[in-house]
Coordinates of C-alpha atoms in Angstrom, one line a residue:
Chain A
X204 CA -36.3 -115.3 62.4
X205 CA -38.7 -113.2 60.0
X206 CA -40.4 -116.1 58.2
X207 CA -41.2 -118.2 61.5
X208 CA -44.6 -118.3 63.0
X209 CA -45.3 -116.8 66.5
X210 CA -47.6 -118.1 69.2
X211 CA -50.1 -115.5 70.7
X212 CA -47.8 -115.9 73.7
X213 CA -44.8 -114.3 72.2
X214 CA -45.2 -111.3 74.0
X215 CA -45.3 -112.9 77.2
X216 CA -42.1 -115.2 76.4
X217 CA -40.4 -111.7 75.5
X218 CA -41.4 -110.0 78.7
X219 CA -40.2 -113.2 80.6
X220 CA -36.7 -112.9 79.2
X221 CA -36.8 -115.9 76.8
X222 CA -34.2 -116.8 74.6
X223 CA -36.3 -117.5 71.5
X224 CA -35.2 -120.4 68.7
X225 CA -36.5 -121.4 65.5
X226 CA -38.5 -124.8 66.4
X227 CA -40.6 -126.6 63.7
X228 CA -41.3 -123.3 61.8
X229 CA -42.0 -121.4 65.0
X230 CA -40.3 -119.0 66.9
X231 CA -40.1 -120.5 70.4
X232 CA -38.6 -119.9 74.0
X233 CA -35.7 -122.3 74.3
X234 CA -35.4 -121.1 77.9
X235 CA -36.0 -118.4 80.4
X236 CA -33.3 -116.5 82.4
X237 CA -33.6 -119.2 85.0
X238 CA -31.8 -121.6 82.4
X239 CA -32.6 -125.1 81.4
X240 CA -31.3 -126.9 84.3
X241 CA -33.1 -124.9 86.9
X242 CA -36.3 -125.0 84.6
X243 CA -36.0 -128.8 84.5
X244 CA -35.8 -129.0 88.2
X245 CA -38.4 -126.7 89.1
X246 CA -40.9 -128.7 87.1
X247 CA -40.1 -131.6 89.0
X248 CA -40.2 -130.2 92.1
X249 CA -43.3 -127.6 91.6
X250 CA -44.8 -126.6 88.3
X251 CA -43.7 -125.6 85.0
X252 CA -45.7 -123.5 82.6
X253 CA -44.9 -124.3 78.9
X254 CA -46.2 -122.7 75.7
X255 CA -47.0 -125.7 73.5
X256 CA -49.4 -123.6 70.8
X257 CA -47.2 -124.6 67.9
X258 CA -48.8 -128.2 68.3
X259 CA -51.9 -129.1 65.8
X260 CA -55.3 -129.0 67.6
X261 CA -57.4 -131.1 65.1
X262 CA -61.0 -132.3 65.1
X263 CA -62.3 -135.4 63.2
X264 CA -66.0 -135.1 63.2
X265 CA -68.0 -138.0 61.4
X266 CA -70.4 -137.0 58.6
X267 CA -72.9 -139.3 60.1
X268 CA -73.0 -137.7 63.2
X269 CA -72.2 -140.8 65.0
X270 CA -69.2 -140.7 67.0
X271 CA -68.4 -144.5 66.4
X272 CA -67.9 -143.8 62.5
X273 CA -65.4 -141.4 63.1
X274 CA -63.8 -143.9 65.7
X275 CA -64.0 -146.8 63.3
X276 CA -62.4 -144.4 60.3
X277 CA -59.3 -143.4 62.2
X278 CA -58.9 -147.0 63.3
X279 CA -57.9 -147.5 59.6
X280 CA -55.3 -144.8 60.0
X281 CA -54.1 -146.0 63.5
X282 CA -53.1 -149.3 65.4
X283 CA -55.4 -148.2 68.6
X284 CA -58.5 -149.0 69.9
X285 CA -60.7 -146.0 69.8
X286 CA -64.4 -147.7 69.6
X287 CA -63.7 -148.2 73.3
X288 CA -62.5 -145.1 74.1
X289 CA -64.7 -143.5 76.6
X290 CA -66.1 -140.1 76.3
X291 CA -64.1 -137.6 78.4
X292 CA -61.1 -139.8 78.0
X293 CA -58.0 -139.7 75.5
X294 CA -55.8 -142.2 74.4
X295 CA -52.0 -142.0 73.0
X296 CA -51.7 -143.4 69.6
X297 CA -49.5 -143.6 66.4
X298 CA -50.3 -142.9 62.9
X299 CA -48.4 -146.0 60.8
X300 CA -47.1 -146.2 57.4
X301 CA -47.5 -148.6 54.6
X302 CA -44.2 -150.1 55.6
X303 CA -44.9 -150.1 59.3
X304 CA -43.2 -146.9 60.0
X305 CA -44.4 -144.3 62.4
X306 CA -46.0 -141.3 60.5
X307 CA -46.7 -139.5 63.9
X308 CA -47.5 -139.4 67.5
X309 CA -50.4 -137.9 68.7
X310 CA -53.3 -137.8 71.3
X311 CA -57.2 -138.6 70.6
X312 CA -59.8 -137.7 72.8
X313 CA -63.3 -138.6 72.7
X314 CA -65.3 -135.4 72.9
X315 CA -68.8 -136.9 72.6
X316 CA -69.7 -135.9 68.9
X317 CA -66.1 -135.7 67.5
X318 CA -62.6 -136.8 68.2
X319 CA -59.8 -134.3 69.1
X320 CA -56.4 -134.9 68.3
X321 CA -53.1 -133.0 69.4
X322 CA -50.3 -133.5 66.7
X323 CA -46.7 -132.5 66.4
X324 CA -46.2 -129.4 64.9
X325 CA -43.8 -130.2 62.4
X326 CA -46.3 -132.9 61.2
X327 CA -49.7 -131.1 61.5
X328 CA -50.0 -130.5 57.6
X329 CA -49.0 -133.9 56.8
X330 CA -51.4 -135.3 59.4
X331 CA -54.0 -133.3 58.3
X332 CA -53.5 -134.1 54.6
X333 CA -53.2 -137.8 55.3
X334 CA -56.3 -138.1 57.7
X335 CA -58.6 -136.1 54.9
X336 CA -57.5 -138.7 52.3
X337 CA -57.7 -142.1 54.5
X338 CA -61.0 -140.5 56.3
X339 CA -63.3 -139.4 53.5
X340 CA -66.5 -139.6 55.5
X341 CA -64.9 -137.7 58.0
X342 CA -64.3 -133.8 58.2
X343 CA -60.8 -133.4 59.1
X344 CA -60.1 -129.6 60.5
X345 CA -57.6 -127.7 62.3
X346 CA -58.9 -125.9 65.4
X347 CA -58.5 -122.1 64.4
X348 CA -57.7 -119.6 67.2
X349 CA -56.9 -121.8 70.0
X350 CA -53.6 -121.7 72.3
X351 CA -52.3 -124.7 74.1
X352 CA -50.6 -124.4 77.4
X353 CA -49.1 -127.2 79.4
X354 CA -49.0 -127.0 83.2
X355 CA -46.6 -129.8 84.5
X356 CA -45.2 -131.0 87.7
X357 CA -46.1 -132.1 91.3
X358 CA -47.8 -128.6 92.1
X359 CA -49.4 -128.4 88.7
X360 CA -52.8 -129.7 90.1
X361 CA -52.8 -127.3 93.2
X362 CA -52.1 -124.4 91.1
X363 CA -54.7 -124.9 88.7
X364 CA -57.5 -125.9 90.9
X365 CA -57.1 -122.1 92.4
X366 CA -58.5 -121.4 88.8
X367 CA -60.4 -124.3 87.8
X368 CA -61.8 -125.5 91.0
X369 CA -62.6 -129.0 90.2
X370 CA -59.5 -129.4 88.2
X371 CA -58.3 -132.1 90.7
X372 CA -61.2 -134.5 89.9
X373 CA -59.6 -135.3 86.3
X374 CA -57.7 -138.5 86.4
X375 CA -54.8 -139.4 84.2
X376 CA -55.9 -138.9 80.3
X377 CA -59.5 -137.4 81.2
X378 CA -60.4 -134.7 79.2
X379 CA -62.9 -132.1 79.6
X380 CA -64.5 -128.6 79.1
X381 CA -64.1 -126.3 82.1
X382 CA -65.2 -122.3 82.6
X383 CA -62.5 -120.0 83.7
X384 CA -63.9 -116.4 83.8
X385 CA -66.8 -117.4 81.1
X386 CA -63.6 -118.7 78.7
X387 CA -64.0 -122.4 77.4
X388 CA -61.1 -124.4 78.4
X389 CA -60.3 -127.8 77.1
X390 CA -58.4 -129.6 79.7
X391 CA -56.7 -133.0 79.9
X392 CA -54.5 -134.4 82.4
X393 CA -51.7 -135.5 80.4
X394 CA -48.3 -134.1 79.3
X395 CA -44.8 -134.5 78.0
X396 CA -42.5 -134.6 81.3
X397 CA -43.5 -137.8 83.2
X398 CA -45.0 -135.7 86.0
X399 CA -48.7 -135.2 86.8
X400 CA -50.1 -132.1 84.9
X401 CA -52.5 -130.6 82.3
X402 CA -52.7 -129.3 78.9
X403 CA -55.0 -126.5 78.3
X404 CA -56.4 -125.6 75.4
X405 CA -57.7 -121.8 75.6
X406 CA -58.7 -119.0 73.0
X407 CA -55.7 -117.1 71.7
X408 CA -57.4 -113.9 73.0
X409 CA -57.4 -115.2 76.4
X410 CA -54.1 -117.3 76.3
X411 CA -52.1 -114.3 77.6
X412 CA -54.2 -113.7 80.4
X413 CA -54.5 -117.3 81.5
X414 CA -51.0 -117.8 81.2
X415 CA -50.4 -114.3 83.5
X416 CA -52.9 -115.8 86.2
X417 CA -51.0 -119.2 86.2
X418 CA -47.5 -117.7 86.5
X419 CA -48.9 -115.6 89.4
X420 CA -49.5 -118.5 91.1
X421 CA -47.3 -119.7 93.9
X422 CA -44.4 -122.5 92.5
X423 CA -45.6 -122.0 88.9
X424 CA -42.5 -120.8 86.6
X425 CA -42.0 -120.5 82.9
X426 CA -40.2 -123.4 81.3
X427 CA -38.7 -123.5 77.7
X428 CA -38.3 -126.1 74.8
X429 CA -35.0 -127.3 76.4
X430 CA -36.4 -128.6 79.6
X431 CA -39.2 -129.7 77.9
X432 CA -36.7 -131.9 76.1
X433 CA -34.6 -132.8 78.8
X434 CA -37.9 -133.7 81.1
X435 CA -39.0 -136.0 78.3
X436 CA -35.8 -137.7 77.7
X437 CA -35.6 -138.6 81.3
X438 CA -39.1 -139.7 81.4
X439 CA -38.3 -142.2 78.5
X440 CA -40.8 -140.3 76.0
X441 CA -40.1 -140.4 72.2
X442 CA -39.8 -137.3 70.2
X443 CA -41.2 -137.7 66.5
X444 CA -38.4 -137.1 64.1
X445 CA -35.8 -138.4 66.4
X446 CA -36.8 -141.7 68.3
X447 CA -39.4 -142.6 65.8
X448 CA -39.9 -141.9 62.2
X449 CA -41.5 -143.5 59.0
X450 CA -38.4 -145.9 59.1
X451 CA -39.0 -147.1 62.8
X452 CA -41.9 -149.3 63.5
X453 CA -43.9 -149.1 66.9
X454 CA -41.9 -152.2 68.4
X455 CA -38.8 -150.8 67.5
X456 CA -39.8 -147.7 69.2
X457 CA -40.9 -149.7 72.3
X458 CA -44.3 -148.5 71.6
X459 CA -46.2 -151.7 71.4
X460 CA -48.1 -150.9 74.6
X461 CA -49.8 -148.0 72.7
X462 CA -51.5 -151.1 70.5
X463 CA -54.4 -152.7 72.1
X464 CA -55.1 -156.4 72.3
X465 CA -58.1 -155.7 69.9
X466 CA -56.2 -154.5 67.2
X467 CA -53.3 -157.4 67.2
X468 CA -53.4 -160.7 65.8
X469 CA -56.5 -162.7 66.8
X470 CA -58.0 -159.5 68.4
X471 CA -61.5 -158.8 67.4
X472 CA -60.6 -156.0 65.0
X473 CA -56.6 -157.3 64.2
X474 CA -55.0 -155.0 61.6
X475 CA -56.9 -153.1 59.1
X476 CA -54.1 -150.1 59.6
X477 CA -51.4 -149.4 57.2
X478 CA -48.2 -151.6 57.8
X479 CA -50.2 -153.9 59.9
X480 CA -48.5 -157.2 58.5
X481 CA -45.1 -156.1 59.5
X482 CA -46.2 -154.2 62.7
X483 CA -48.2 -157.2 64.2
X484 CA -45.8 -159.8 63.2
X485 CA -43.1 -157.8 64.9
X486 CA -45.1 -157.6 68.0
X487 CA -45.7 -161.0 68.3
X488 CA -41.9 -162.2 67.4
X489 CA -39.9 -159.2 68.4
X490 CA -38.0 -156.6 66.2
X491 CA -34.5 -157.1 65.3
X492 CA -33.7 -153.6 67.2
X493 CA -35.0 -151.6 69.8
X494 CA -35.1 -148.2 71.8
X495 CA -33.0 -148.6 75.0
X496 CA -32.1 -146.4 77.5
X497 CA -28.4 -145.6 78.1
X498 CA -26.2 -144.4 80.8
X499 CA -22.9 -143.2 79.5
X500 CA -20.1 -143.6 82.0
X501 CA -18.8 -139.8 83.3
X502 CA -20.4 -136.8 82.9
X503 CA -20.1 -136.2 79.1
X504 CA -23.3 -136.6 77.0
X505 CA -23.8 -138.9 74.2
X506 CA -25.9 -136.8 71.9
X507 CA -28.4 -137.8 69.0
X508 CA -26.4 -139.4 66.2
X509 CA -23.5 -140.8 68.5
X510 CA -22.6 -144.1 67.1
X511 CA -22.6 -147.2 69.3
X512 CA -20.2 -150.0 69.1
X513 CA -20.0 -153.3 70.8
X514 CA -16.4 -153.1 72.0
X515 CA -14.0 -150.5 73.1
X516 CA -11.9 -151.1 70.2
X517 CA -12.8 -152.3 66.6
X518 CA -16.2 -154.2 66.7
X519 CA -19.1 -153.7 64.9
X520 CA -21.5 -150.7 64.7
X521 CA -24.7 -151.6 66.7
X522 CA -26.6 -148.6 66.7
X523 CA -27.1 -144.8 67.1
X524 CA -28.3 -142.6 69.9
X525 CA -31.8 -141.2 69.3
X526 CA -31.7 -138.8 71.9
X527 CA -29.3 -137.7 74.3
X528 CA -28.1 -135.3 76.7
X529 CA -27.5 -134.3 80.3
X530 CA -30.5 -135.6 82.7
X531 CA -30.7 -132.9 85.5
X532 CA -32.7 -134.8 87.7
X533 CA -30.8 -137.9 87.2
X534 CA -27.5 -136.1 87.8
X535 CA -25.9 -137.6 84.7
X536 CA -25.7 -138.0 81.0
X537 CA -28.6 -140.2 79.8
X538 CA -29.8 -141.2 76.0
X539 CA -31.8 -143.5 74.2
X540 CA -30.6 -145.4 71.4
X541 CA -32.0 -148.1 68.9
X542 CA -29.8 -151.2 69.5
X543 CA -29.7 -154.8 68.9
X544 CA -33.0 -156.3 70.7
X545 CA -30.8 -159.0 72.3
X546 CA -29.1 -156.4 74.6
X547 CA -30.5 -156.2 77.8
X548 CA -30.1 -153.6 81.1
X549 CA -26.8 -153.9 82.4
X550 CA -25.1 -154.7 79.4
X551 CA -22.2 -152.6 78.2
X552 CA -21.8 -151.0 75.0
X553 CA -19.5 -148.1 74.0
X554 CA -20.4 -144.8 72.4
X555 CA -18.0 -142.7 70.0
X556 CA -17.3 -139.4 71.4
X557 CA -14.9 -137.1 69.6
X558 CA -12.6 -140.0 68.6
X559 CA -12.8 -142.0 71.8
X560 CA -15.5 -144.6 73.0
X561 CA -16.8 -144.1 76.2
X562 CA -18.7 -147.1 77.9
X563 CA -22.6 -146.9 78.4
X564 CA -24.5 -149.0 80.4
X565 CA -27.9 -150.1 78.8
X566 CA -30.5 -149.0 81.2
X567 CA -34.3 -149.6 81.6
X568 CA -36.7 -146.9 80.4
X569 CA -37.8 -144.2 82.0
X570 CA -34.8 -142.9 83.9
X571 CA -37.0 -141.1 86.3
X572 CA -40.4 -142.6 87.5
X573 CA -43.5 -141.4 85.9
X574 CA -45.7 -139.8 88.6
X575 CA -49.2 -139.7 86.8
X576 CA -52.0 -139.1 88.9
X577 CA -54.1 -142.5 87.6
Chain B
X194 CA -2.5 -107.0 85.0
X195 CA -3.4 -107.4 81.5
X196 CA -6.6 -109.2 80.1
X197 CA -7.1 -109.4 76.7
X198 CA -10.1 -111.2 75.2
X199 CA -10.3 -113.4 71.7
X200 CA -13.5 -113.4 69.0
X201 CA -14.1 -116.9 70.1
X202 CA -15.0 -115.1 73.8
X203 CA -12.3 -116.4 75.7
X204 CA -10.2 -114.1 78.0
X205 CA -6.3 -114.4 78.3
X206 CA -4.5 -112.8 81.5
X207 CA -0.8 -112.6 81.3
X208 CA 1.1 -113.6 84.2
X209 CA 5.0 -113.7 83.6
X210 CA 5.6 -115.9 80.8
X211 CA 2.2 -117.8 81.0
X212 CA -1.4 -116.9 79.8
X213 CA -4.3 -118.2 81.7
X214 CA -7.3 -118.9 79.6
X215 CA -11.1 -119.0 80.5
X216 CA -14.3 -118.1 78.6
X217 CA -16.1 -114.7 79.3
X218 CA -19.3 -114.3 81.2
X219 CA -21.0 -113.6 77.9
X220 CA -20.0 -117.0 76.2
X221 CA -21.0 -118.7 79.4
X222 CA -24.3 -117.2 79.5
X223 CA -24.6 -118.3 75.7
X224 CA -23.5 -121.8 76.5
X225 CA -26.2 -122.4 79.3
X226 CA -25.7 -124.6 82.4
X227 CA -22.3 -126.4 81.8
X228 CA -22.4 -129.9 82.7
X229 CA -18.8 -131.2 81.7
X230 CA -15.3 -129.6 81.0
X231 CA -12.8 -132.0 79.3
X232 CA -9.4 -130.4 79.9
X233 CA -6.1 -131.3 77.8
X234 CA -3.2 -132.8 79.9
X235 CA -0.5 -130.8 81.3
X236 CA 2.6 -130.8 79.3
X237 CA 0.7 -130.8 75.7
X238 CA 2.4 -128.4 72.9
X239 CA -0.4 -126.8 71.2
X240 CA -0.7 -124.5 67.9
X241 CA -3.0 -121.6 67.7
X242 CA -6.3 -122.7 66.7
X243 CA -6.2 -126.3 68.1
X244 CA -9.0 -127.5 70.2
X245 CA -8.1 -127.8 73.6
X246 CA -11.0 -127.9 75.6
X247 CA -14.5 -129.4 75.2
X248 CA -17.4 -127.7 77.2
X249 CA -20.6 -129.5 77.2
X250 CA -23.5 -127.8 78.4
X251 CA -27.1 -128.9 78.8
X252 CA -27.7 -127.5 75.2
X253 CA -24.4 -128.5 73.2
X254 CA -20.8 -129.5 73.0
X255 CA -18.4 -126.6 72.4
X256 CA -14.6 -126.2 71.7
X257 CA -12.5 -124.0 73.0
X258 CA -9.3 -123.2 70.8
X259 CA -5.7 -122.6 71.5
X260 CA -5.5 -118.5 71.5
X261 CA -1.7 -118.9 70.6
X262 CA 1.0 -121.5 70.2
X263 CA 2.6 -122.6 73.5
X264 CA 2.5 -125.5 76.0
X265 CA -0.2 -126.3 78.6
X266 CA 1.5 -126.1 81.9
X267 CA -1.4 -126.1 84.1
X268 CA -5.2 -127.3 84.1
X269 CA -8.0 -126.6 86.5
X270 CA -8.8 -129.8 87.7
X271 CA -11.4 -128.4 90.1
X272 CA -13.5 -128.0 86.8
X273 CA -14.0 -131.8 86.7
X274 CA -16.1 -132.0 90.1
X275 CA -17.8 -128.7 89.7
X276 CA -18.4 -127.7 86.0
X277 CA -20.9 -125.3 87.2
X278 CA -18.3 -123.1 88.1
X279 CA -18.2 -122.1 84.5
X280 CA -21.6 -120.4 84.6
X281 CA -20.9 -119.1 88.5
X282 CA -18.0 -117.9 87.9
X283 CA -16.6 -117.8 84.3
X284 CA -13.8 -115.1 84.8
X285 CA -12.6 -116.2 88.1
X286 CA -12.6 -119.9 89.9
X287 CA -13.4 -121.1 86.2
X288 CA -10.3 -120.5 84.6
X289 CA -9.3 -123.8 82.4
X290 CA -5.7 -123.8 81.2
X291 CA -2.3 -121.8 81.6
X292 CA -0.2 -121.6 78.8
X293 CA 3.3 -120.8 78.5
X294 CA 4.0 -118.8 75.5
X295 CA 7.2 -117.6 73.6
X296 CA 6.3 -114.2 73.1
X297 CA 4.0 -112.3 75.7
X298 CA 4.2 -109.2 73.1
X299 CA 1.7 -111.8 71.1
X300 CA -1.0 -110.9 73.4
X301 CA -1.1 -107.0 72.2
X302 CA -2.9 -108.4 69.1
X303 CA -5.9 -109.2 70.9
X304 CA -8.9 -107.0 72.0
X305 CA -9.2 -105.1 75.3
X306 CA -12.3 -105.2 77.5
X307 CA -13.8 -101.8 75.7
X308 CA -13.3 -103.6 72.3
X309 CA -14.5 -107.1 73.5
X310 CA -17.7 -105.4 75.2
X311 CA -18.1 -103.6 71.9
X312 CA -18.1 -106.5 70.0
X313 CA -20.7 -108.4 72.2
X314 CA -22.9 -105.5 72.4

């Protein structure tokens, strides 16, 4: 793993006994000695601490100094209402391509005089180059020297409050700066697990101490990428490069909710982003295929790539699993697949597994209800 | 009682003319939490190298290969209800199948415990 990048929490992971694996060019903890299942269940019951420092932290600053110029510019790259995003709030959104596919998914926060973006690790270089090309009147720059720690679970707020007394005042998708021992923490109440929680950007020099302090708090345990994936899968959240990519449109990925009315047909700022024609038509008339949940029969998971058929024998290939595994909180295998849009929850399809076809019931997403603090 | 080990991280225990097969603690640890074990049917004739068991963990699916030619005479059906036994007791309760073999001396070719432990370091 010599050519892999390491986060500033690498030493902490090793000290915690993590099993390290390559991920998006980084050496990251897959799990700790507790194991994926225990880490997953712990996050849903108490609080999990995740190192997500591999993700890209990017600032988009308007040359004019007026935030609305940056918001207006970024709206040319994203089908999202950014002009109405208040200071201290963030919004989930998509970068779209000319053919209507998704180039990345990201968070955009309004921080007063600039926008702060958190993008996927594997897409960071692409996104920065893409935004620089599309936003000539903004300065687009990666934030240097900051780690990113996620604290997720029903116990996250109580734990963080012990270090940041007013952390509980943040509502879901609020962002703000707080001082912890004189160190500037950029905090948002958000995450990728379906649970309440926070994402905390911290200077690298203090990240290890902050992580250790958090891990010392009651109910906080380290959680690796393995459980991060099973948590987000149960929560019905998309993973870039799997459930969405440049060949999958927002409507197909079931992400129409992230495109506000004002950017849709007949909206005040309709269109004006890459792929608008196809994306908006699909939102209006419905896509031919759509991301759906699947509950395979039995205990064997249908994993990514598994072919889905309409019948137990013969029949048409109707789609493929885009993410799948065992859902520790569900206690059964769960999957997401791109399937014909006329299928509905309760319908039965058949997933191919080792030459056999396993019945799977189309299921609503998420598999476990979200518990955000709105 | 002789216990031998394969390079595929199976343990083999000779009981009369049959061999009980499971996976080692090292293998179980590498697999992570096991959620499903697909066992062969008793009576199946297998050839060395055949895929006889599939273990699904939270991470991935892994095949267990037949260590020798023989007939599957018994499988551990309890693993269907409690696959987590593969993690909690891989060398005891979580045995997988018993294989009736023609020549018990064939086991001599496999590693003993010291050699296996040296392999997994």
